Amino acid sequence: MSTLTTAPAGTPAPTATTVRTETRPPTARAVLGKTVWTLAVVLISVTTVMPLIWTLSTSLKPEGEILSSYLQFVPENPTLANYVTLFTDGPFGRYLANSAIIALGGVATNLFFGGLAGYALAKLSFRGRGVVFSLFLGSMMVPGIITMVPTFLVLRRFPLVGGNDLFGEGGAGFINSYGAVLIPFAAGPFAVFFMRQFFQALPDELGDAARIDGASEFRIFWNIYLPLARAGLAVLGVLTFQAGWNSFLWPLIALNDPEMLTVQVGLAGYVNEYQTEYGPLLAGTILASLPVLIVFIFAQRYIIENFAHSGTK
Amino acid sequence: MSAAVSATRRQQTISAWIFLAVPVALFAVFLLLPVLMAIGLSLTDYAVIGDFEWVGVDNYARIVDDPIFWVAVRNTALYTVLYVPAGVVVALGTALLLNRSSRVSRVFRTLFYIPVVSSTVATAAIWFWLLNPQYGLLNAVLGWFGINGPAWLYESRWAMIAIVMMSVWAGFGANMIIYLGALQGVPGELVDAARVDGAGAFRVFWHVTLPAISRATFLILTLLLIAAFQVFDQAYVLTKGGPGNSTLTLVYYIYDRGFGRLEMGYASALSFVLFLAILVFSVINARVTGRENDR
């Protein structure tokens, strides 16, 4: 804490006698503490980051090199063969496209409907507002497992969809279509809650002024409040994209047509096979992680900061 | 004037319900209806194909006598007992390490957080490679210290432990961030006063820091418990519940009954039991947290 600003830390100040007496070099104890700290955080970082780098490195090795020189970090003959195999031997491109449609579709619907509903709960006064808010808040506590089987049946027996008649008989309903994953999560309670918190922090006067000028409630929402909530929308968008791209159990249940698998479900099929081929598996892992990692790198400060707030408030 | 006010109010009520229509409809169809259906289904022998009958509480009676259910309970309990304390300790330990405001510590915060970003499936695939008995990095590192690592996922004694390690690695970053937020709120004067009174680092931590962040601890405990009770992805991807059912978890068992064998009535009863267990723990935690807050 008492590091000097006139000289770089650690180097004794050239005019030590004229500067205040606090300029004495750090004690042995402080140096030791700093060293232990650095060692600890570097070691932990190695355990969190190294597996990813090792995965990337292995995915770039030719088949013969993967097991024979498994400890070598830099591939001797780097190749993209494993990535090519993924796209030529299986529908991995299709998996990526399916995941992109589901993740981006989820972002669009959650931002729009979550924004609308969150705005209504924060800025419009009407009877029943407290009840609706409590219901959304309470539904976040309901574990997904209890609704798993019934939700499947609701989607399968949905009337007049996917070959079903009016009574939900005859077809597969929404099962094996994007709707099976998009619709149940199109406006999650978290999105509503998150946007409500955001709109609540904005002043009421903006809307009141526009109301006197005769603007409709939707225009007030769309033209005045929504642009001010851009930061909140960005964070919610990133979180929703991550959740949609990474989701596993529900797509595993609702999409089992080989053409409809998401990248996570498709990738899971490569693990623990009778004879695991590590090259394509780890190349697929890199591709399945890349979109969320890129989004995270760009948005990490907002995400981490927002997360810290949601935990303490 | 009052007529104008009530007209605005009516206008707002109509708009509000239009704005809320889609989320409320989805809530009704994909949460309220399924929860009611789960209760109803759990009292039938519904199996997708063929007729089904009302069987009363037979499914619940069957659960009590189902040996595999109890295996799943034991495995889930083992996972919980290992994962929850490890998750708290690692999250708190790393948060304490990084609880200083410097550029360097922010960089490490990001590096620690990276495993949280990847999906469970990608993480599992990475660990499947790390845990390879012959060519895995983990056993190679253990080998440097002269330790002959086990076959991890292929040994029933070690498979669950491997899954716990992977889960802690994958998840601690998120809880570390919650702890970092809470540590910012620890009053510095209190820490300084304790130091002046001659308390050592450990005593300061135990008597000042830990009580000051108890809300965060309870929040994290609740999150970890609820997640632990519902562990599925890791076990499904890495071991398919094996070897010898040693990683068969409750959610895995429900998934297998409901969607593997299409016994959806029985699966609903099982999920209802798990739901009640989660509810009990949530309520206990809420009570304890509430009491802490009242102080």
mmCIF file of N, CA, C and O in Angstrom, chain B residues 84-157:
data_model
loop_
_atom_site.group_PDB
_atom_site.id
_atom_site.type_symbol
_atom_site.label_atom_id
_atom_site.label_comp_id
_atom_site.label_asym_id
_atom_site.label_seq_id
_atom_site.Cartn_x
_atom_site.Cartn_y
_atom_site.Cartn_z
ATOM 1 N N VAL B 84 -20.682 -29.827 -2.353
ATOM 2 C CA VAL B 84 -21.097 -28.563 -1.726
ATOM 3 C C VAL B 84 -19.979 -27.961 -0.863
ATOM 4 O O VAL B 84 -19.603 -26.802 -1.077
ATOM 5 N N PRO B 85 -19.391 -28.722 0.089
ATOM 6 C CA PRO B 85 -18.303 -28.120 0.876
ATOM 7 C C PRO B 85 -17.111 -27.737 0.008
ATOM 8 O O PRO B 85 -16.554 -26.639 0.164
ATOM 9 N N ALA B 86 -16.737 -28.603 -0.936
ATOM 10 C CA ALA B 86 -15.593 -28.276 -1.798
ATOM 11 C C ALA B 86 -15.889 -27.018 -2.598
ATOM 12 O O ALA B 86 -15.023 -26.143 -2.738
ATOM 13 N N GLY B 87 -17.122 -26.917 -3.101
ATOM 14 C CA GLY B 87 -17.488 -25.736 -3.887
ATOM 15 C C GLY B 87 -17.383 -24.458 -3.073
ATOM 16 O O GLY B 87 -16.873 -23.444 -3.555
ATOM 17 N N VAL B 88 -17.861 -24.508 -1.814
ATOM 18 C CA VAL B 88 -17.805 -23.317 -0.958
ATOM 19 C C VAL B 88 -16.361 -22.959 -0.645
ATOM 20 O O VAL B 88 -15.950 -21.792 -0.769
ATOM 21 N N VAL B 89 -15.562 -23.967 -0.253
ATOM 22 C CA VAL B 89 -14.190 -23.688 0.175
ATOM 23 C C VAL B 89 -13.362 -23.119 -0.979
ATOM 24 O O VAL B 89 -12.655 -22.120 -0.818
ATOM 25 N N VAL B 90 -13.460 -23.725 -2.156
ATOM 26 C CA VAL B 90 -12.666 -23.245 -3.292
ATOM 27 C C VAL B 90 -13.116 -21.847 -3.700
ATOM 28 O O VAL B 90 -12.300 -20.962 -3.968
ATOM 29 N N ALA B 91 -14.438 -21.624 -3.727
ATOM 30 C CA ALA B 91 -14.937 -20.297 -4.124
ATOM 31 C C ALA B 91 -14.465 -19.233 -3.135
ATOM 32 O O ALA B 91 -13.992 -18.159 -3.531
ATOM 33 N N LEU B 92 -14.560 -19.536 -1.833
ATOM 34 C CA LEU B 92 -14.155 -18.560 -0.821
ATOM 35 C C LEU B 92 -12.645 -18.354 -0.846
ATOM 36 O O LEU B 92 -12.161 -17.218 -0.774
ATOM 37 N N GLY B 93 -11.903 -19.449 -0.952
ATOM 38 C CA GLY B 93 -10.441 -19.354 -0.978
ATOM 39 C C GLY B 93 -9.953 -18.487 -2.128
ATOM 40 O O GLY B 93 -9.130 -17.579 -1.941
ATOM 41 N N THR B 94 -10.481 -18.731 -3.328
ATOM 42 C CA THR B 94 -10.041 -17.943 -4.477
ATOM 43 C C THR B 94 -10.498 -16.497 -4.349
ATOM 44 O O THR B 94 -9.773 -15.573 -4.733
ATOM 45 N N ALA B 95 -11.695 -16.281 -3.767
ATOM 46 C CA ALA B 95 -12.173 -14.911 -3.593
ATOM 47 C C ALA B 95 -11.259 -14.149 -2.626
ATOM 48 O O ALA B 95 -10.917 -12.986 -2.862
ATOM 49 N N LEU B 96 -10.838 -14.811 -1.545
ATOM 50 C CA LEU B 96 -9.942 -14.157 -0.587
ATOM 51 C C LEU B 96 -8.615 -13.805 -1.257
ATOM 52 O O LEU B 96 -8.051 -12.733 -1.018
ATOM 53 N N LEU B 97 -8.141 -14.709 -2.112
ATOM 54 C CA LEU B 97 -6.882 -14.446 -2.826
ATOM 55 C C LEU B 97 -6.998 -13.198 -3.703
ATOM 56 O O LEU B 97 -6.067 -12.408 -3.807
ATOM 57 N N LEU B 98 -8.144 -13.061 -4.360
ATOM 58 C CA LEU B 98 -8.281 -11.984 -5.346
ATOM 59 C C LEU B 98 -8.923 -10.732 -4.767
ATOM 60 O O LEU B 98 -9.203 -9.786 -5.493
ATOM 61 N N ASN B 99 -9.172 -10.714 -3.451
ATOM 62 C CA ASN B 99 -9.857 -9.572 -2.847
ATOM 63 C C ASN B 99 -8.901 -8.405 -2.637
ATOM 64 O O ASN B 99 -8.569 -8.040 -1.525
ATOM 65 N N ARG B 100 -8.422 -7.852 -3.718
ATOM 66 C CA ARG B 100 -7.600 -6.644 -3.666
ATOM 67 C C ARG B 100 -7.836 -5.932 -4.981
ATOM 68 O O ARG B 100 -8.054 -6.550 -6.006
ATOM 69 N N SER B 101 -7.858 -4.614 -4.920
ATOM 70 C CA SER B 101 -8.212 -3.895 -6.145
ATOM 71 C C SER B 101 -6.963 -3.549 -6.929
ATOM 72 O O SER B 101 -6.377 -2.495 -6.748
ATOM 73 N N SER B 102 -6.532 -4.473 -7.757
ATOM 74 C CA SER B 102 -5.426 -4.174 -8.652
ATOM 75 C C SER B 102 -5.742 -4.740 -10.022
ATOM 76 O O SER B 102 -6.578 -5.629 -10.158
ATOM 77 N N ARG B 103 -5.097 -4.188 -11.043
ATOM 78 C CA ARG B 103 -5.299 -4.675 -12.410
ATOM 79 C C ARG B 103 -4.974 -6.160 -12.476
ATOM 80 O O ARG B 103 -5.692 -6.932 -13.101
ATOM 81 N N VAL B 104 -3.870 -6.547 -11.810
ATOM 82 C CA VAL B 104 -3.414 -7.937 -11.871
ATOM 83 C C VAL B 104 -4.497 -8.871 -11.356
ATOM 84 O O VAL B 104 -4.814 -9.890 -11.972
ATOM 85 N N SER B 105 -5.119 -8.515 -10.225
ATOM 86 C CA SER B 105 -6.093 -9.433 -9.653
ATOM 87 C C SER B 105 -7.330 -9.513 -10.538
ATOM 88 O O SER B 105 -8.007 -10.531 -10.579
ATOM 89 N N ARG B 106 -7.641 -8.419 -11.294
ATOM 90 C CA ARG B 106 -8.785 -8.494 -12.223
ATOM 91 C C ARG B 106 -8.493 -9.451 -13.377
ATOM 92 O O ARG B 106 -9.369 -10.157 -13.840
ATOM 93 N N VAL B 107 -7.234 -9.468 -13.823
ATOM 94 C CA VAL B 107 -6.860 -10.395 -14.889
ATOM 95 C C VAL B 107 -7.039 -11.835 -14.410
ATOM 96 O O VAL B 107 -7.627 -12.678 -15.098
ATOM 97 N N PHE B 108 -6.559 -12.102 -13.184
ATOM 98 C CA PHE B 108 -6.689 -13.466 -12.667
ATOM 99 C C PHE B 108 -8.154 -13.829 -12.413
ATOM 100 O O PHE B 108 -8.550 -14.971 -12.583
ATOM 101 N N ARG B 109 -8.967 -12.829 -12.038
ATOM 102 C CA ARG B 109 -10.388 -13.074 -11.859
ATOM 103 C C ARG B 109 -10.987 -13.625 -13.152
ATOM 104 O O ARG B 109 -11.745 -14.597 -13.145
ATOM 105 N N THR B 110 -10.614 -13.013 -14.270
ATOM 106 C CA THR B 110 -11.111 -13.477 -15.565
ATOM 107 C C THR B 110 -10.616 -14.900 -15.857
ATOM 108 O O THR B 110 -11.384 -15.749 -16.313
ATOM 109 N N LEU B 111 -9.347 -15.151 -15.583
ATOM 110 C CA LEU B 111 -8.780 -16.479 -15.873
ATOM 111 C C LEU B 111 -9.460 -17.553 -15.022
ATOM 112 O O LEU B 111 -9.734 -18.652 -15.495
ATOM 113 N N PHE B 112 -9.745 -17.212 -13.744
ATOM 114 C CA PHE B 112 -10.407 -18.171 -12.860
ATOM 115 C C PHE B 112 -11.830 -18.457 -13.338
ATOM 116 O O PHE B 112 -12.388 -19.512 -13.072
ATOM 117 N N TYR B 113 -12.417 -17.457 -14.013
ATOM 118 C CA TYR B 113 -13.830 -17.555 -14.379
ATOM 119 C C TYR B 113 -14.038 -18.361 -15.662
ATOM 120 O O TYR B 113 -15.140 -18.825 -15.924
ATOM 121 N N ILE B 114 -12.990 -18.532 -16.447
ATOM 122 C CA ILE B 114 -13.132 -19.121 -17.781
ATOM 123 C C ILE B 114 -13.869 -20.470 -17.808
ATOM 124 O O ILE B 114 -14.740 -20.670 -18.658
ATOM 125 N N PRO B 115 -13.610 -21.404 -16.867
ATOM 126 C CA PRO B 115 -14.352 -22.679 -16.946
ATOM 127 C C PRO B 115 -15.868 -22.510 -16.854
ATOM 128 O O PRO B 115 -16.607 -23.349 -17.373
ATOM 129 N N VAL B 116 -16.331 -21.433 -16.204
ATOM 130 C CA VAL B 116 -17.778 -21.239 -16.052
ATOM 131 C C VAL B 116 -18.437 -21.022 -17.423
ATOM 132 O O VAL B 116 -19.588 -21.386 -17.626
ATOM 133 N N VAL B 117 -17.685 -20.432 -18.344
ATOM 134 C CA VAL B 117 -18.271 -20.047 -19.620
ATOM 135 C C VAL B 117 -18.609 -21.262 -20.482
ATOM 136 O O VAL B 117 -19.641 -21.301 -21.138
ATOM 137 N N SER B 118 -17.739 -22.265 -20.469
ATOM 138 C CA SER B 118 -17.963 -23.425 -21.334
ATOM 139 C C SER B 118 -19.165 -24.229 -20.868
ATOM 140 O O SER B 118 -19.528 -24.212 -19.704
ATOM 141 N N SER B 119 -19.770 -24.940 -21.797
ATOM 142 C CA SER B 119 -20.912 -25.790 -21.448
ATOM 143 C C SER B 119 -20.449 -26.997 -20.647
ATOM 144 O O SER B 119 -19.275 -27.359 -20.651
ATOM 145 N N THR B 120 -21.387 -27.620 -19.939
ATOM 146 C CA THR B 120 -21.035 -28.827 -19.189
ATOM 147 C C THR B 120 -20.551 -29.916 -20.120
ATOM 148 O O THR B 120 -19.664 -30.686 -19.765
ATOM 149 N N VAL B 121 -21.142 -29.993 -21.314
ATOM 150 C CA VAL B 121 -20.732 -31.054 -22.238
ATOM 151 C C VAL B 121 -19.296 -30.835 -22.696
ATOM 152 O O VAL B 121 -18.485 -31.775 -22.691
ATOM 153 N N ALA B 122 -18.956 -29.593 -23.055
ATOM 154 C CA ALA B 122 -17.591 -29.303 -23.483
ATOM 155 C C ALA B 122 -16.620 -29.571 -22.332
ATOM 156 O O ALA B 122 -15.562 -30.178 -22.524
ATOM 157 N N THR B 123 -16.993 -29.124 -21.126
ATOM 158 C CA THR B 123 -16.158 -29.369 -19.954
ATOM 159 C C THR B 123 -15.965 -30.869 -19.730
ATOM 160 O O THR B 123 -14.862 -31.329 -19.461
ATOM 161 N N ALA B 124 -17.060 -31.607 -19.873
ATOM 162 C CA ALA B 124 -16.981 -33.054 -19.676
ATOM 163 C C ALA B 124 -16.075 -33.689 -20.723
ATOM 164 O O ALA B 124 -15.286 -34.586 -20.407
ATOM 165 N N ALA B 125 -16.161 -33.212 -21.958
ATOM 166 C CA ALA B 125 -15.311 -33.764 -23.017
ATOM 167 C C ALA B 125 -13.837 -33.502 -22.703
ATOM 168 O O ALA B 125 -12.992 -34.379 -22.864
ATOM 169 N N ILE B 126 -13.566 -32.273 -22.214
ATOM 170 C CA ILE B 126 -12.183 -31.936 -21.847
ATOM 171 C C ILE B 126 -11.694 -32.849 -20.723
ATOM 172 O O ILE B 126 -10.595 -33.397 -20.770
ATOM 173 N N TRP B 127 -12.561 -33.047 -19.726
ATOM 174 C CA TRP B 127 -12.163 -33.875 -18.588
ATOM 175 C C TRP B 127 -12.088 -35.352 -18.953
ATOM 176 O O TRP B 127 -11.336 -36.111 -18.344
ATOM 177 N N PHE B 128 -12.875 -35.738 -19.921
ATOM 178 C CA PHE B 128 -12.793 -37.123 -20.388
ATOM 179 C C PHE B 128 -11.380 -37.400 -20.888
ATOM 180 O O PHE B 128 -10.829 -38.491 -20.687
ATOM 181 N N TRP B 129 -10.790 -36.401 -21.517
ATOM 182 C CA TRP B 129 -9.427 -36.495 -22.039
ATOM 183 C C TRP B 129 -8.421 -36.343 -20.897
ATOM 184 O O TRP B 129 -7.465 -37.100 -20.784
ATOM 185 N N LEU B 130 -8.656 -35.383 -19.990
ATOM 186 C CA LEU B 130 -7.765 -35.186 -18.836
ATOM 187 C C LEU B 130 -7.672 -36.439 -17.974
ATOM 188 O O LEU B 130 -6.630 -36.755 -17.420
ATOM 189 N N LEU B 131 -8.815 -37.140 -17.851
ATOM 190 C CA LEU B 131 -8.914 -38.267 -16.917
ATOM 191 C C LEU B 131 -8.552 -39.596 -17.569
ATOM 192 O O LEU B 131 -8.623 -40.640 -16.929
ATOM 193 N N ASN B 132 -8.161 -39.554 -18.852
ATOM 194 C CA ASN B 132 -7.772 -40.800 -19.510
ATOM 195 C C ASN B 132 -6.664 -41.471 -18.684
ATOM 196 O O ASN B 132 -5.653 -40.850 -18.365
ATOM 197 N N PRO B 133 -6.867 -42.728 -18.310
ATOM 198 C CA PRO B 133 -5.912 -43.370 -17.397
ATOM 199 C C PRO B 133 -4.488 -43.398 -17.942
ATOM 200 O O PRO B 133 -3.532 -43.216 -17.201
ATOM 201 N N GLN B 134 -4.363 -43.603 -19.280
ATOM 202 C CA GLN B 134 -3.024 -43.756 -19.850
ATOM 203 C C GLN B 134 -2.457 -42.449 -20.381
ATOM 204 O O GLN B 134 -1.288 -42.152 -20.192
ATOM 205 N N TYR B 135 -3.286 -41.696 -21.089
ATOM 206 C CA TYR B 135 -2.794 -40.525 -21.799
ATOM 207 C C TYR B 135 -3.319 -39.210 -21.227
ATOM 208 O O TYR B 135 -3.191 -38.169 -21.845
ATOM 209 N N GLY B 136 -3.955 -39.274 -20.056
ATOM 210 C CA GLY B 136 -4.545 -38.062 -19.500
ATOM 211 C C GLY B 136 -3.531 -37.208 -18.779
ATOM 212 O O GLY B 136 -2.576 -37.702 -18.180
ATOM 213 N N LEU B 137 -3.747 -35.886 -18.822
ATOM 214 C CA LEU B 137 -2.846 -34.941 -18.171
ATOM 215 C C LEU B 137 -2.815 -35.156 -16.658
ATOM 216 O O LEU B 137 -1.774 -35.050 -16.019
ATOM 217 N N LEU B 138 -3.979 -35.484 -16.069
ATOM 218 C CA LEU B 138 -4.060 -35.607 -14.614
ATOM 219 C C LEU B 138 -3.141 -36.710 -14.102
ATOM 220 O O LEU B 138 -2.338 -36.485 -13.187
ATOM 221 N N ASN B 139 -3.237 -37.889 -14.713
ATOM 222 C CA ASN B 139 -2.379 -38.977 -14.252
ATOM 223 C C ASN B 139 -0.918 -38.731 -14.595
ATOM 224 O O ASN B 139 -0.022 -39.194 -13.895
ATOM 225 N N ALA B 140 -0.667 -37.970 -15.669
ATOM 226 C CA ALA B 140 0.715 -37.617 -15.997
ATOM 227 C C ALA B 140 1.304 -36.742 -14.905
ATOM 228 O O ALA B 140 2.426 -36.964 -14.445
ATOM 229 N N VAL B 141 0.502 -35.748 -14.438
ATOM 230 C CA VAL B 141 0.977 -34.862 -13.373
ATOM 231 C C VAL B 141 1.170 -35.653 -12.078
ATOM 232 O O VAL B 141 2.166 -35.483 -11.375
ATOM 233 N N LEU B 142 0.191 -36.525 -11.759
ATOM 234 C CA LEU B 142 0.331 -37.361 -10.560
ATOM 235 C C LEU B 142 1.589 -38.219 -10.663
ATOM 236 O O LEU B 142 2.277 -38.456 -9.668
ATOM 237 N N GLY B 143 1.901 -38.659 -11.883
ATOM 238 C CA GLY B 143 3.086 -39.487 -12.102
ATOM 239 C C GLY B 143 4.367 -38.758 -11.747
ATOM 240 O O GLY B 143 5.306 -39.360 -11.221
ATOM 241 N N TRP B 144 4.426 -37.440 -11.991
ATOM 242 C CA TRP B 144 5.625 -36.667 -11.643
ATOM 243 C C TRP B 144 5.898 -36.743 -10.147
ATOM 244 O O TRP B 144 7.026 -36.620 -9.704
ATOM 245 N N PHE B 145 4.819 -36.894 -9.348
ATOM 246 C CA PHE B 145 4.991 -36.979 -7.897
ATOM 247 C C PHE B 145 5.049 -38.431 -7.430
ATOM 248 O O PHE B 145 4.901 -38.706 -6.245
ATOM 249 N N GLY B 146 5.198 -39.327 -8.387
ATOM 250 C CA GLY B 146 5.323 -40.730 -8.032
ATOM 251 C C GLY B 146 4.020 -41.401 -7.660
ATOM 252 O O GLY B 146 4.012 -42.482 -7.081
ATOM 253 N N ILE B 147 2.895 -40.745 -7.992
ATOM 254 C CA ILE B 147 1.602 -41.343 -7.659
ATOM 255 C C ILE B 147 1.055 -42.048 -8.894
ATOM 256 O O ILE B 147 1.029 -41.483 -9.982
ATOM 257 N N ASN B 148 0.613 -43.271 -8.704
ATOM 258 C CA ASN B 148 0.030 -44.034 -9.795
ATOM 259 C C ASN B 148 -1.473 -43.770 -9.805
ATOM 260 O O ASN B 148 -2.211 -44.328 -9.011
ATOM 261 N N GLY B 149 -1.925 -42.877 -10.675
ATOM 262 C CA GLY B 149 -3.325 -42.470 -10.689
ATOM 263 C C GLY B 149 -4.262 -43.621 -11.038
ATOM 264 O O GLY B 149 -3.899 -44.532 -11.773
ATOM 265 N N PRO B 150 -5.469 -43.572 -10.488
ATOM 266 C CA PRO B 150 -6.442 -44.633 -10.781
ATOM 267 C C PRO B 150 -7.013 -44.488 -12.190
ATOM 268 O O PRO B 150 -6.687 -43.538 -12.905
ATOM 269 N N ALA B 151 -7.881 -45.421 -12.567
ATOM 270 C CA ALA B 151 -8.504 -45.366 -13.902
ATOM 271 C C ALA B 151 -9.720 -44.452 -13.896
ATOM 272 O O ALA B 151 -10.507 -44.463 -14.842
ATOM 273 N N TRP B 152 -9.895 -43.668 -12.847
ATOM 274 C CA TRP B 152 -10.950 -42.653 -12.712
ATOM 275 C C TRP B 152 -12.316 -43.138 -13.160
ATOM 276 O O TRP B 152 -12.994 -43.818 -12.416
ATOM 277 N N LEU B 153 -12.712 -42.764 -14.382
ATOM 278 C CA LEU B 153 -14.092 -42.998 -14.819
ATOM 279 C C LEU B 153 -14.396 -44.488 -14.997
ATOM 280 O O LEU B 153 -15.552 -44.863 -15.149
ATOM 281 N N TYR B 154 -13.389 -45.330 -15.000
ATOM 282 C CA TYR B 154 -13.622 -46.755 -15.215
ATOM 283 C C TYR B 154 -13.605 -47.541 -13.911
ATOM 284 O O TYR B 154 -13.707 -48.749 -13.916
ATOM 285 N N GLU B 155 -13.447 -46.839 -12.779
ATOM 286 C CA GLU B 155 -13.465 -47.510 -11.480
ATOM 287 C C GLU B 155 -14.627 -46.961 -10.661
ATOM 288 O O GLU B 155 -14.741 -45.747 -10.484
ATOM 289 N N SER B 156 -15.468 -47.862 -10.147
ATOM 290 C CA SER B 156 -16.658 -47.383 -9.443
ATOM 291 C C SER B 156 -16.285 -46.594 -8.193
ATOM 292 O O SER B 156 -17.051 -45.741 -7.746
ATOM 293 N N ARG B 157 -15.102 -46.828 -7.634
ATOM 294 C CA ARG B 157 -14.711 -46.093 -6.431
ATOM 295 C C ARG B 157 -14.331 -44.654 -6.759
ATOM 296 O O ARG B 157 -14.432 -43.765 -5.915
#
